Amino acid sequence: MAPTTLKTPEKRSGLRVGENKGCALTPLPKKLKPSHRKGIQKKGNAFVKNVIREVVGFAPYEKRIMELLRNNKDKKARKLTKKRLGTLLRAKRKLEELTAILAESRRAAH
């Protein structure tokens, strides 16, 4: 058997038979699902998150991780973060966030 090639869909002709058979319709535009917007950081949410971070501060495990990062114990910090958060991807994101905060505090100190 020869491999079949898929043709790009063309406008329907409105005829019962033929290559482009079928009723001629105008396709409706696809609606954007709410799940496609999931995880996008908005300005208002970012502001609220920053205010909460300033008021509440850091969790005890975050303080411990920051201390480990200050002492160049990256692997230990990664292991601890993974144990606390459950997955390596979440741990990596948290470590990036905390290292950025440490770097910012160093810049502010100088």
mmCIF file of C-alpha atoms in Angstrom:
data_model
loop_
_atom_site.group_PDB
_atom_site.id
_atom_site.type_symbol
_atom_site.label_atom_id
_atom_site.label_comp_id
_atom_site.label_asym_id
_atom_site.label_seq_id
_atom_site.Cartn_x
_atom_site.Cartn_y
_atom_site.Cartn_z
ATOM 1 C CA MET A 1 0.000 0.000 0.000
ATOM 2 C CA ALA A 2 1.151 3.481 -0.846
ATOM 3 C CA PRO A 3 1.288 6.017 1.975
ATOM 4 C CA THR A 4 -1.672 8.372 1.950
ATOM 5 C CA THR A 5 -1.102 12.081 2.035
ATOM 6 C CA LEU A 6 -3.386 14.324 4.024
ATOM 7 C CA LYS A 7 -4.787 17.274 2.090
ATOM 8 C CA THR A 8 -5.391 20.590 3.747
ATOM 9 C CA PRO A 9 -9.113 21.129 4.339
ATOM 10 C CA GLU A 10 -10.605 23.370 1.669
ATOM 11 C CA LYS A 11 -13.917 25.182 1.624
ATOM 12 C CA ARG A 12 -16.819 22.841 1.105
ATOM 13 C CA SER A 13 -18.543 23.070 -2.244
ATOM 14 C CA GLY A 14 -22.101 22.464 -1.076
ATOM 15 C CA LEU A 15 -22.399 19.419 -3.384
ATOM 16 C CA ARG A 16 -23.250 15.890 -2.258
ATOM 17 C CA VAL A 17 -20.317 14.276 -4.060
ATOM 18 C CA GLY A 18 -16.779 15.191 -4.956
ATOM 19 C CA GLU A 19 -13.573 16.107 -3.192
ATOM 20 C CA ASN A 20 -14.979 18.990 -1.141
ATOM 21 C CA LYS A 21 -18.426 17.502 -0.579
ATOM 22 C CA GLY A 22 -20.594 18.758 2.210
ATOM 23 C CA CYS A 23 -22.655 21.729 3.274
ATOM 24 C CA ALA A 24 -20.845 25.048 2.894
ATOM 25 C CA LEU A 25 -20.496 26.522 6.381
ATOM 26 C CA THR A 26 -18.536 29.359 7.911
ATOM 27 C CA PRO A 27 -16.368 27.997 10.739
ATOM 28 C CA LEU A 28 -16.933 29.542 14.156
ATOM 29 C CA PRO A 29 -13.913 31.107 15.885
ATOM 30 C CA LYS A 30 -12.572 28.983 18.731
ATOM 31 C CA LYS A 31 -13.169 30.374 22.226
ATOM 32 C CA LEU A 32 -10.220 30.741 24.567
ATOM 33 C CA LYS A 33 -10.503 28.177 27.358
ATOM 34 C CA PRO A 34 -9.869 29.332 30.918
ATOM 35 C CA SER A 35 -7.340 26.495 31.270
ATOM 36 C CA HIS A 36 -5.147 28.132 28.607
ATOM 37 C CA ARG A 37 -4.739 31.184 30.848
ATOM 38 C CA LYS A 38 -3.790 29.130 33.894
ATOM 39 C CA GLY A 39 -0.582 30.209 35.585
ATOM 40 C CA ILE A 40 -0.245 33.571 33.853
ATOM 41 C CA GLN A 41 0.902 36.201 36.363
ATOM 42 C CA LYS A 42 -1.139 39.387 36.188
ATOM 43 C CA LYS A 43 -0.119 42.790 37.521
ATOM 44 C CA GLY A 44 -2.701 42.860 40.307
ATOM 45 C CA ASN A 45 -1.883 39.341 41.458
ATOM 46 C CA ALA A 46 1.859 40.071 41.425
ATOM 47 C CA PHE A 47 1.312 43.203 43.532
ATOM 48 C CA VAL A 48 -0.804 41.308 46.079
ATOM 49 C CA LYS A 49 1.781 38.520 46.230
ATOM 50 C CA ASN A 50 4.585 41.042 46.899
ATOM 51 C CA VAL A 51 2.600 42.795 49.643
ATOM 52 C CA ILE A 52 1.845 39.473 51.333
ATOM 53 C CA ARG A 53 5.523 38.471 51.108
ATOM 54 C CA GLU A 54 6.557 41.760 52.754
ATOM 55 C CA VAL A 55 4.015 41.499 55.567
ATOM 56 C CA VAL A 56 4.214 37.780 56.342
ATOM 57 C CA GLY A 57 7.873 37.100 55.553
ATOM 58 C CA PHE A 58 9.308 33.659 54.894
ATOM 59 C CA ALA A 59 8.307 30.215 56.108
ATOM 60 C CA PRO A 60 10.799 28.460 58.405
ATOM 61 C CA TYR A 61 11.837 26.001 55.679
ATOM 62 C CA GLU A 62 12.447 28.919 53.288
ATOM 63 C CA LYS A 63 14.694 30.614 55.867
ATOM 64 C CA ARG A 64 16.649 27.386 56.266
ATOM 65 C CA ILE A 65 17.034 27.022 52.485
ATOM 66 C CA MET A 66 18.227 30.623 52.192
ATOM 67 C CA GLU A 67 20.823 29.930 54.882
ATOM 68 C CA LEU A 68 22.011 26.852 52.960
ATOM 69 C CA LEU A 69 22.238 28.911 49.750
ATOM 70 C CA ARG A 70 24.284 31.594 51.540
ATOM 71 C CA ASN A 71 26.730 28.874 52.644
ATOM 72 C CA ASN A 72 27.079 27.458 49.089
ATOM 73 C CA LYS A 73 25.278 24.194 49.924
ATOM 74 C CA ASP A 74 23.160 24.157 46.758
ATOM 75 C CA LYS A 75 22.691 20.397 46.573
ATOM 76 C CA LYS A 76 21.526 20.153 50.186
ATOM 77 C CA ALA A 77 19.169 23.093 49.584
ATOM 78 C CA ARG A 78 17.744 21.394 46.467
ATOM 79 C CA LYS A 79 17.192 18.131 48.362
ATOM 80 C CA LEU A 80 15.459 19.881 51.260
ATOM 81 C CA THR A 81 13.255 21.925 48.920
ATOM 82 C CA LYS A 82 12.253 18.829 46.955
ATOM 83 C CA LYS A 83 11.352 17.010 50.164
ATOM 84 C CA ARG A 84 9.202 19.931 51.344
ATOM 85 C CA LEU A 85 7.465 20.730 48.046
ATOM 86 C CA GLY A 86 7.113 17.257 46.541
ATOM 87 C CA THR A 87 8.446 17.630 42.997
ATOM 88 C CA LEU A 88 11.761 18.657 41.502
ATOM 89 C CA LEU A 89 10.149 21.231 39.210
ATOM 90 C CA ARG A 90 8.517 23.036 42.141
ATOM 91 C CA ALA A 91 11.796 22.828 44.045
ATOM 92 C CA LYS A 92 13.723 24.390 41.153
ATOM 93 C CA ARG A 93 11.220 27.249 40.886
ATOM 94 C CA LYS A 94 11.381 27.899 44.632
ATOM 95 C CA LEU A 95 15.201 27.870 44.581
ATOM 96 C CA GLU A 96 15.235 30.354 41.690
ATOM 97 C CA GLU A 97 12.866 32.610 43.595
ATOM 98 C CA LEU A 98 14.926 32.453 46.793
ATOM 99 C CA THR A 99 18.280 32.974 45.009
ATOM 100 C CA ALA A 100 16.797 36.034 43.265
ATOM 101 C CA ILE A 101 15.669 37.389 46.644
ATOM 102 C CA LEU A 102 19.150 36.780 48.105
ATOM 103 C CA ALA A 103 20.820 38.513 45.161
ATOM 104 C CA GLU A 104 18.455 41.463 45.497
ATOM 105 C CA SER A 105 19.181 41.774 49.218
ATOM 106 C CA ARG A 106 22.944 41.720 48.479
ATOM 107 C CA ARG A 107 22.483 44.504 45.923
ATOM 108 C CA ALA A 108 20.416 46.533 48.381
ATOM 109 C CA ALA A 109 23.078 46.115 51.081
ATOM 110 C CA HIS A 110 25.833 47.579 48.891
#
